[in-house]
């Protein structure tokens, strides 16, 4: 110890002199520097010389401290000479503008204490500590096995740091927060190259609240300028846990359920692995007891296509897990519907002009029902009855009865009836009167002709007269014929 102080006393004296007396010659050097492995190490040693010493000869010497306390010169420079240590020949250089020592391709062996010595009338020495760091690789490996929920801490993941320098510290995070109650086990390996491999395994007591939790690790090492770190990706462990509660929900449709809708029920629970689900309902049983639903079941859902009024009732789901059965609260399905309509009298309905008729529409539904009648797009009557007084030809047509739920007008049923009206209209009446007049004129003409023929001598053999209706549907088309033994007389009208 005393020998070491004897060697160092000139250095201590120079430091005392420089700091206490007007700083005739000062050397500014950082107490420590750092460099990345494989990069360039820069060790500064800046000298400030007052004007009155400008012509004084200066020598610069860079050396490293050895384990035995001696200094090993790696570079020496004067105004005319530059010498390098052979072991540093191709890596060491000096910045031409300053006294900064540059060491290329920095290795772990370059992590030493460097001594800068500037000699003039006074000699100044300043030590600079160099730190080397190496970028490392970090990897997290999650536990591949399912983790059951137990009272013991389980293995979550292993954090692997490769080729690190210096030795890193590993921290674990859960959902982005530093864990404080975790158990970690670390294994450190120093490689022949001087780098470190570190494995840190996290053990943690998981609960049901950790189902979606994520874990990651962070490696940190200290450098003179601060800390450098790297984080792993996040992993989510696979947990095995039984269901605690079941909830049955109507997934589709949203809102009211109408006849012929496709209804989907889903049984929700938190479990891994998922249990086996079954569904039951009292909609199809005569005594109201719950019966198993066998069709439309897929995993945890039940699909009822084209649901009908008869499928209204209570539904529930069950989950079987580890020999136990869990039952959900019942969900009630109320199918909104209107039953088929009955029209009395039934159609088609044949009427004569001037008739009176009342047509009644009847039905029931899942709730109170309202009625109205339409003809074409026009609304002609409200209520169950369609009353038609003194019908005419314009009354004929197709009438529709629409029945809808009071609570929801879009749930409805429609039934139509054809009404036919027979009789004479105004035009037909005119044609009828005209035809009757023609017939009467024809009869008069035929009668007169008959009398004339009766007085004729040729009528002694007896004669016959005929009123012929050429077309029974057209009274205006007639002919009158008179026939005797000798001749035939025809009388035609129009």
Coordinates of C-alpha atoms in Angstrom, one line a residue:
X1 CA 0.0 0.0 0.0
X2 CA 2.8 2.4 0.9
X3 CA 4.7 1.5 -2.3
X4 CA 1.6 2.3 -4.4
X5 CA 1.2 5.7 -2.7
X6 CA 4.9 6.4 -3.3
X7 CA 4.3 5.7 -7.0
X8 CA 1.2 7.9 -7.1
X9 CA 2.4 10.9 -5.1
X10 CA 3.6 12.9 -8.1
X11 CA 0.2 12.5 -9.6
X12 CA -1.6 13.6 -6.4
X13 CA 0.8 16.6 -6.1
X14 CA 0.1 17.7 -9.7
X15 CA -3.6 17.5 -9.1
X16 CA -3.3 19.5 -5.9
X17 CA -1.1 22.1 -7.7
X18 CA -3.5 22.4 -10.6
X19 CA -6.6 22.9 -8.5
X20 CA -5.1 25.3 -5.9
X21 CA -2.8 27.6 -7.9
X22 CA -4.3 29.6 -10.8
X23 CA -4.6 26.5 -13.0
X24 CA -1.5 27.3 -15.0
X25 CA -2.1 24.1 -17.0
X26 CA -5.4 22.2 -16.9
X27 CA -6.5 18.8 -18.4
X28 CA -10.2 18.2 -18.7
X29 CA -11.2 14.5 -19.0
X30 CA -14.4 12.8 -18.4
X31 CA -14.4 10.4 -15.4
X32 CA -15.9 7.6 -17.6
X33 CA -16.9 6.9 -21.1
X34 CA -18.7 4.0 -22.8
X35 CA -18.7 2.3 -26.2
X36 CA -20.7 -0.4 -27.9
X37 CA -19.0 -3.7 -28.6
X38 CA -17.5 -3.5 -32.1
X39 CA -17.8 0.3 -32.2
X40 CA -15.2 3.0 -31.7
X41 CA -14.2 3.9 -28.2
X42 CA -13.5 7.6 -27.7
X43 CA -11.5 8.7 -24.6
X44 CA -11.2 12.5 -24.4
X45 CA -8.3 14.4 -22.9
X46 CA -8.6 18.1 -23.7
X47 CA -5.7 20.4 -22.9
X48 CA -6.0 24.2 -22.4
X49 CA -2.7 26.0 -22.6
X50 CA -2.3 29.8 -21.7
X51 CA -0.6 32.1 -24.3
X52 CA 2.6 32.5 -22.3
X53 CA 3.3 28.7 -22.7
X54 CA 2.5 28.4 -26.4
X55 CA 6.1 27.9 -27.4
X56 CA 6.8 25.3 -24.7
X57 CA 7.3 21.8 -25.9
X58 CA 4.4 19.5 -25.1
X59 CA 4.3 15.7 -25.0
X60 CA 1.2 13.5 -24.9
X61 CA 1.1 10.0 -23.5
X62 CA -1.9 7.6 -23.4
X63 CA -1.5 4.5 -21.2
X64 CA -3.7 1.9 -19.5
X65 CA -3.4 0.9 -15.9
X66 CA -2.4 -2.7 -15.3
X67 CA -3.4 -4.9 -12.4
X68 CA -0.1 -4.5 -10.7
X69 CA -0.5 -0.7 -10.6
X70 CA 1.8 0.1 -13.5
X71 CA 0.9 1.9 -16.7
X72 CA 1.2 0.4 -20.2
X73 CA 1.8 3.0 -22.9
X74 CA -0.4 2.6 -25.9
X75 CA 0.4 5.9 -27.7
X76 CA 3.0 8.6 -27.4
X77 CA 3.1 11.9 -29.3
X78 CA 5.2 15.0 -29.5
X79 CA 5.3 17.7 -32.1
X80 CA 7.4 15.5 -34.3
X81 CA 6.9 11.9 -33.0
X82 CA 3.9 9.5 -32.9
X83 CA 4.5 6.1 -31.5
X84 CA 1.9 3.3 -31.0
X85 CA 2.0 0.1 -29.0
X86 CA 2.3 -2.8 -31.4
X87 CA -0.7 -4.6 -29.9
X88 CA -2.8 -1.5 -30.7
X89 CA -1.1 -0.6 -33.9
X90 CA -4.1 -1.0 -36.2
X91 CA -6.8 0.1 -33.8
X92 CA -5.6 3.1 -32.0
X93 CA -5.4 6.7 -33.3
X94 CA -5.5 10.3 -32.1
X95 CA -8.0 12.9 -33.2
X96 CA -5.8 15.4 -35.1
X97 CA -7.8 18.4 -33.7
X98 CA -7.9 17.3 -30.1
X99 CA -6.2 14.9 -27.7
X100 CA -9.1 12.3 -27.9
X101 CA -7.9 8.7 -28.0
X102 CA -9.8 6.6 -30.6
X103 CA -9.8 2.8 -30.4
X104 CA -11.6 1.1 -33.2
X105 CA -13.4 -2.3 -33.0
X106 CA -13.8 -2.1 -29.3
X107 CA -13.7 -5.4 -27.4
X108 CA -14.5 -6.4 -23.9
X109 CA -10.7 -6.2 -23.2
X110 CA -10.8 -2.5 -23.9
X111 CA -12.8 -2.0 -20.7
X112 CA -10.0 -0.5 -18.7
X113 CA -8.8 2.7 -17.0
X114 CA -7.0 5.0 -19.4
X115 CA -4.4 7.6 -18.2
X116 CA -3.8 10.7 -20.2
X117 CA -0.5 12.5 -19.4
X118 CA 0.5 15.9 -20.8
X119 CA 4.0 17.0 -20.0
X120 CA 5.2 20.6 -20.2
X121 CA 6.8 22.5 -17.4
X122 CA 4.3 20.7 -15.3
X123 CA 3.0 17.1 -15.8
X124 CA -0.8 16.4 -15.6
X125 CA -2.4 13.0 -15.4
X126 CA -6.0 12.2 -15.7
X127 CA -7.7 8.8 -15.5
X128 CA -10.7 7.9 -17.6
X129 CA -12.7 4.7 -17.0
X130 CA -14.0 3.0 -20.2
X131 CA -17.1 0.8 -20.1
X132 CA -18.0 -1.6 -23.0
X133 CA -21.6 -2.8 -23.5
X134 CA -23.0 -5.3 -26.0
X135 CA -26.6 -5.3 -27.4
X136 CA -28.2 -8.5 -26.2
X137 CA -31.0 -10.8 -27.4
X138 CA -34.1 -11.3 -25.2
X139 CA -36.7 -14.0 -25.6
X140 CA -39.6 -15.1 -23.5
X141 CA -40.9 -18.7 -23.6
X142 CA -44.3 -19.3 -22.1
X143 CA -45.2 -22.5 -20.2
X144 CA -46.7 -24.7 -22.9
X145 CA -48.8 -26.7 -20.5
X146 CA -52.2 -25.6 -19.2
X147 CA -52.0 -24.1 -15.8
X148 CA -54.8 -25.1 -13.3
X149 CA -56.0 -22.7 -10.7
X150 CA -54.4 -23.9 -7.5
X151 CA -53.2 -22.3 -4.2
X152 CA -49.6 -22.8 -5.3
X153 CA -47.5 -20.6 -7.5
X154 CA -47.2 -22.0 -11.0
X155 CA -44.5 -21.7 -13.6
X156 CA -45.6 -18.9 -16.0
X157 CA -42.6 -18.3 -18.4
X158 CA -38.9 -18.2 -18.8
X159 CA -37.0 -15.1 -19.9
X160 CA -33.8 -15.8 -21.8
X161 CA -31.1 -13.1 -22.3
X162 CA -28.3 -14.1 -24.6
X163 CA -24.8 -12.6 -25.2
X164 CA -25.2 -9.7 -22.7
X165 CA -22.5 -7.5 -21.4
X166 CA -22.4 -6.3 -18.7
X167 CA -24.5 -8.7 -16.5
X168 CA -28.2 -7.7 -16.8
X169 CA -30.9 -7.5 -14.2
X170 CA -34.2 -9.1 -15.2
X171 CA -37.5 -7.7 -14.0
X172 CA -41.0 -9.2 -14.6
X173 CA -44.2 -7.4 -15.4
X174 CA -47.9 -8.4 -15.2
X175 CA -50.3 -6.4 -17.3
X176 CA -47.6 -3.7 -17.7
X177 CA -47.0 -3.4 -13.9
X178 CA -43.9 -4.5 -12.1
X179 CA -44.6 -7.7 -10.1
X180 CA -43.9 -7.5 -6.4
X181 CA -45.1 -10.8 -5.1
X182 CA -43.6 -13.1 -7.8
X183 CA -41.1 -15.8 -7.3
X184 CA -38.2 -15.8 -9.8
X185 CA -35.3 -18.2 -10.3
X186 CA -32.2 -17.1 -12.2
X187 CA -29.4 -19.1 -13.8
X188 CA -26.3 -17.2 -14.9
X189 CA -23.7 -18.5 -17.3
X190 CA -20.5 -16.7 -18.3
X191 CA -19.3 -17.6 -21.7
X192 CA -15.6 -18.0 -22.7
X193 CA -16.0 -14.8 -24.8
X194 CA -16.9 -12.9 -21.6
X195 CA -20.6 -12.4 -22.4
X196 CA -23.4 -13.6 -20.1
X197 CA -26.4 -15.8 -20.7
X198 CA -29.1 -15.4 -18.1
X199 CA -32.3 -17.5 -17.7
X200 CA -35.0 -16.1 -15.3
X201 CA -38.1 -18.3 -14.6
X202 CA -41.2 -16.7 -13.2
X203 CA -43.5 -18.5 -10.8
X204 CA -46.8 -16.8 -9.9
X205 CA -50.0 -17.6 -8.1
X206 CA -52.8 -17.2 -10.7
X207 CA -56.4 -16.5 -9.9
X208 CA -59.6 -16.3 -11.9
X209 CA -59.0 -12.6 -12.3
X210 CA -55.8 -13.4 -14.2
X211 CA -57.6 -15.2 -17.1
X212 CA -56.7 -12.5 -19.6
X213 CA -53.5 -11.3 -17.9
X214 CA -50.2 -10.9 -19.9
X215 CA -46.6 -11.2 -18.7
X216 CA -43.4 -10.0 -20.1
X217 CA -39.8 -9.5 -18.9
X218 CA -37.3 -6.6 -19.1
X219 CA -33.5 -6.8 -19.0
X220 CA -31.6 -3.8 -17.7
X221 CA -27.9 -3.0 -17.2
X222 CA -26.2 0.1 -15.9
X223 CA -23.8 2.3 -17.9
X224 CA -22.1 5.6 -17.0
X225 CA -24.6 7.5 -19.2
X226 CA -27.6 5.7 -17.6
X227 CA -29.4 2.4 -18.2
X228 CA -30.0 0.4 -21.3
X229 CA -32.8 -2.1 -21.5
X230 CA -34.8 -4.3 -23.8
X231 CA -38.3 -5.8 -23.3
X232 CA -39.7 -9.1 -24.5
X233 CA -43.0 -9.7 -26.2
X234 CA -46.1 -10.3 -24.0
X235 CA -47.4 -13.8 -23.3
X236 CA -50.7 -15.0 -21.9
X237 CA -50.6 -18.3 -20.0
X238 CA -53.2 -21.0 -20.7
X239 CA -55.3 -21.4 -17.7
X240 CA -57.7 -24.2 -16.9
X241 CA -60.7 -23.3 -14.7
X242 CA -64.3 -24.5 -14.3
X243 CA -67.5 -22.5 -15.0
X244 CA -69.0 -20.7 -12.0
X245 CA -72.1 -19.2 -13.6
X246 CA -74.2 -19.6 -16.7
X247 CA -76.2 -16.9 -18.5
X248 CA -78.6 -17.7 -21.4
X249 CA -79.2 -14.8 -23.8
X250 CA -81.3 -14.3 -26.9
X251 CA -78.7 -13.3 -29.4
X252 CA -81.0 -12.8 -32.4
X253 CA -83.4 -11.2 -33.2
X254 CA -82.9 -8.0 -31.2
X255 CA -86.3 -6.9 -29.8
X256 CA -89.6 -8.6 -30.3
X257 CA -89.8 -12.1 -31.7
X258 CA -92.3 -12.7 -34.6
X259 CA -93.6 -15.8 -36.2
X260 CA -91.2 -17.3 -38.7
X261 CA -88.2 -15.5 -37.2
X262 CA -85.0 -17.4 -36.7
X263 CA -84.1 -17.3 -33.0
X264 CA -80.6 -17.9 -31.7
X265 CA -79.9 -18.4 -28.0
X266 CA -76.3 -18.5 -26.7
X267 CA -75.2 -19.9 -23.3
X268 CA -72.4 -17.7 -21.9
X269 CA -69.9 -18.8 -19.2
X270 CA -66.2 -18.4 -18.4
X271 CA -64.4 -21.8 -18.4
X272 CA -61.4 -23.4 -20.1
X273 CA -61.8 -25.9 -21.6
X274 CA -65.5 -25.2 -22.5
X275 CA -68.0 -27.6 -20.9
X276 CA -70.6 -29.6 -22.7
X277 CA -73.9 -27.6 -23.2
X278 CA -77.5 -28.9 -23.4
X279 CA -80.7 -26.9 -23.7
X280 CA -84.2 -27.5 -22.2
X281 CA -87.6 -25.9 -22.7
X282 CA -91.2 -26.4 -21.5
X283 CA -92.7 -25.1 -24.8
X284 CA -93.3 -28.5 -26.3
X285 CA -94.4 -30.4 -23.2
X286 CA -98.1 -30.9 -22.3
X287 CA -97.6 -30.6 -18.5
X288 CA -95.2 -27.7 -18.6
X289 CA -92.2 -29.7 -17.6
X290 CA -88.7 -28.9 -19.0
X291 CA -87.7 -31.2 -21.8
X292 CA -84.4 -31.7 -23.7
X293 CA -84.0 -29.8 -27.0
X294 CA -82.4 -32.2 -29.5
X295 CA -82.3 -30.2 -32.8
X296 CA -80.6 -26.9 -33.6
X297 CA -77.9 -27.3 -30.8
X298 CA -74.3 -26.4 -31.8
X299 CA -71.7 -26.1 -29.0
X300 CA -73.1 -23.3 -26.8
X301 CA -75.8 -22.0 -29.0
X302 CA -79.4 -23.1 -29.9
X303 CA -80.9 -22.1 -33.2
X304 CA -84.7 -22.2 -33.8
X305 CA -85.5 -21.5 -37.5
X306 CA -89.0 -20.3 -38.4
X307 CA -90.2 -20.1 -34.8
X308 CA -94.0 -20.6 -34.2
X309 CA -96.4 -19.5 -31.6
X310 CA -96.4 -23.1 -30.1
X311 CA -92.6 -22.6 -29.3
X312 CA -93.3 -19.8 -26.8
X313 CA -92.1 -20.7 -23.3
X314 CA -89.2 -20.9 -20.9
X315 CA -85.7 -22.0 -22.1
X316 CA -82.6 -22.8 -20.0
X317 CA -79.1 -24.2 -20.7
X318 CA -77.0 -26.6 -18.7
X319 CA -73.2 -27.2 -18.5
X320 CA -71.6 -30.4 -17.6
X321 CA -68.0 -30.0 -16.2
X322 CA -66.0 -32.5 -14.1
X323 CA -69.1 -34.6 -13.3
X324 CA -71.1 -31.5 -12.1
X325 CA -74.0 -29.8 -13.7
X326 CA -74.6 -26.1 -13.7
X327 CA -78.0 -24.6 -14.8
X328 CA -78.7 -21.1 -16.0
X329 CA -81.7 -19.0 -15.1
X330 CA -84.6 -19.4 -17.5
X331 CA -85.2 -17.1 -20.5
X332 CA -88.8 -16.6 -21.7
X333 CA -89.6 -16.5 -25.4
X334 CA -92.9 -14.9 -26.3
X335 CA -93.6 -15.3 -30.0
X336 CA -95.7 -12.4 -31.3
X337 CA -98.2 -13.7 -33.8
X338 CA -101.7 -13.4 -35.3
X339 CA -103.6 -16.6 -36.1
X340 CA -105.0 -17.3 -39.5
X341 CA -108.1 -15.3 -40.4
X342 CA -111.6 -16.6 -40.9
X343 CA -114.0 -14.7 -43.1
X344 CA -117.7 -15.3 -42.8
X345 CA -119.4 -15.9 -45.2
X346 CA -116.6 -17.4 -47.2
X347 CA -115.8 -16.3 -50.7
X348 CA -116.4 -15.9 -53.5
X349 CA -119.6 -14.0 -52.6
X350 CA -122.2 -13.5 -55.3
X351 CA -124.7 -10.6 -54.9
X352 CA -127.4 -9.0 -57.0
X353 CA -127.6 -5.3 -57.5
X354 CA -129.3 -3.6 -54.6
X355 CA -128.5 -6.4 -52.0
X356 CA -127.2 -5.7 -48.5
X357 CA -124.4 -7.8 -46.9
X358 CA -122.2 -7.9 -43.8
X359 CA -118.9 -9.8 -44.1
X360 CA -117.1 -10.6 -40.8
X361 CA -113.4 -11.2 -40.2
X362 CA -112.4 -13.2 -37.1
X363 CA -109.0 -14.3 -35.5
X364 CA -107.0 -14.3 -32.3
X365 CA -103.4 -13.5 -31.6
X366 CA -100.7 -13.5 -28.9
X367 CA -102.3 -10.2 -27.8
X368 CA -105.2 -7.9 -28.5
X369 CA -106.0 -7.6 -32.2
X370 CA -107.3 -4.8 -34.3
X371 CA -109.0 -5.1 -37.8
X372 CA -109.5 -3.0 -40.9
X373 CA -110.7 -3.7 -44.5
X374 CA -109.2 -2.5 -47.8
X375 CA -110.2 -2.6 -51.4
X376 CA -107.1 -2.3 -53.6
X377 CA -105.0 0.3 -51.8
X378 CA -107.9 2.2 -50.2
X379 CA -109.0 1.6 -46.6
X380 CA -112.8 1.1 -46.7
X381 CA -113.8 0.0 -43.2
X382 CA -112.4 -0.3 -39.6
X383 CA -113.3 -3.2 -37.3
X384 CA -114.2 -6.8 -37.9
X385 CA -117.3 -6.2 -40.0
X386 CA -117.4 -5.0 -43.6
X387 CA -121.0 -3.7 -44.2
X388 CA -122.1 -3.1 -47.8
X389 CA -125.6 -1.6 -48.4
X390 CA -127.4 -1.4 -51.8
X391 CA -124.6 -2.9 -53.7
X392 CA -124.1 -2.1 -57.4
X393 CA -121.7 -3.1 -60.1
X394 CA -119.0 -0.8 -58.8
X395 CA -119.1 -2.6 -55.5
X396 CA -117.7 -5.7 -57.0
X397 CA -114.0 -6.5 -56.4
X398 CA -111.5 -8.1 -54.0
X399 CA -111.7 -7.0 -50.4
X400 CA -108.9 -7.7 -47.8
X401 CA -109.2 -8.0 -44.1
X402 CA -106.0 -7.0 -42.2
X403 CA -105.6 -8.1 -38.6
X404 CA -102.7 -6.8 -36.5
X405 CA -101.5 -6.8 -32.9
X406 CA -102.3 -3.7 -30.9
X407 CA -98.9 -3.8 -29.3
X408 CA -97.1 -4.1 -32.7
X409 CA -98.7 -3.2 -36.0
X410 CA -96.0 -4.8 -38.1
X411 CA -97.2 -8.2 -36.8
X412 CA -100.3 -8.9 -38.9
X413 CA -102.2 -11.4 -41.1
X414 CA -104.2 -10.7 -44.3
X415 CA -107.1 -12.6 -45.9
X416 CA -109.1 -11.7 -49.0
X417 CA -112.5 -12.3 -50.4
X418 CA -113.9 -11.8 -53.9
X419 CA -117.4 -10.1 -54.1
X420 CA -119.3 -10.4 -57.4
X421 CA -122.4 -8.3 -58.2
X422 CA -125.0 -9.4 -60.9
X423 CA -127.9 -7.3 -62.4
X424 CA -128.6 -4.5 -64.9
X425 CA -126.7 -1.4 -65.0
X426 CA -127.8 1.9 -66.6
X427 CA -126.6 0.9 -70.1
X428 CA -128.0 -2.6 -69.7
X429 CA -131.4 -1.1 -68.6
X430 CA -131.5 1.1 -71.7
X431 CA -130.8 -1.8 -74.0
X432 CA -133.4 -3.9 -72.2
X433 CA -136.1 -1.2 -72.7
X434 CA -135.2 -0.8 -76.3
X435 CA -135.4 -4.5 -76.9
X436 CA -138.8 -4.7 -75.2
X437 CA -140.1 -1.9 -77.5
X438 CA -138.8 -3.7 -80.6
X439 CA -140.5 -6.9 -79.4
X440 CA -143.8 -5.2 -78.9
X441 CA -143.6 -3.6 -82.4
X442 CA -142.9 -7.0 -83.8
X443 CA -145.9 -8.6 -82.1
X444 CA -148.2 -5.8 -83.4
X445 CA -146.9 -6.3 -87.0
X446 CA -147.3 -10.0 -86.8
X447 CA -150.8 -9.7 -85.4
X448 CA -151.9 -7.4 -88.2
X449 CA -150.4 -9.6 -90.8
X450 CA -152.2 -12.6 -89.3
X451 CA -155.5 -10.9 -89.6
X452 CA -154.9 -10.0 -93.2
X453 CA -154.1 -13.6 -94.0
X454 CA -157.2 -14.8 -92.2
X455 CA -159.4 -12.9 -94.6
X456 CA -157.5 -14.2 -97.7
X457 CA -159.1 -17.1 -99.6
X458 CA -155.8 -19.0 -99.4
X459 CA -156.1 -19.3 -95.7
X460 CA -159.0 -21.8 -95.8
X461 CA -156.6 -24.6 -95.2
X462 CA -155.6 -23.0 -92.0
X463 CA -152.5 -20.9 -91.4
X464 CA -149.9 -20.5 -88.7
X465 CA -147.9 -17.5 -87.6
X466 CA -144.6 -17.7 -85.7
X467 CA -142.7 -15.2 -83.7
X468 CA -139.1 -16.3 -83.9
X469 CA -136.4 -15.1 -81.5
X470 CA -133.2 -15.5 -83.5
X471 CA -131.0 -14.9 -80.5
X472 CA -132.5 -15.5 -77.1
X473 CA -130.0 -13.1 -75.5
X474 CA -130.9 -10.3 -77.9
X475 CA -134.6 -9.4 -77.8
X476 CA -134.1 -6.8 -80.6
X477 CA -133.3 -9.6 -83.1
X478 CA -136.7 -11.1 -84.0
X479 CA -138.6 -12.4 -87.1
X480 CA -142.3 -13.1 -87.7
X481 CA -143.3 -16.0 -90.0
X482 CA -146.8 -16.9 -91.4
X483 CA -147.3 -20.2 -93.1
X484 CA -150.3 -21.9 -94.9
X485 CA -150.7 -24.9 -97.0
X486 CA -150.0 -22.9 -100.2
X487 CA -147.4 -20.2 -99.1
X488 CA -145.1 -18.9 -96.4
X489 CA -145.1 -15.3 -95.4
X490 CA -142.1 -13.9 -93.4
X491 CA -142.2 -10.7 -91.4
X492 CA -139.0 -9.6 -89.9
X493 CA -138.3 -6.8 -87.5
X494 CA -135.0 -4.9 -87.7

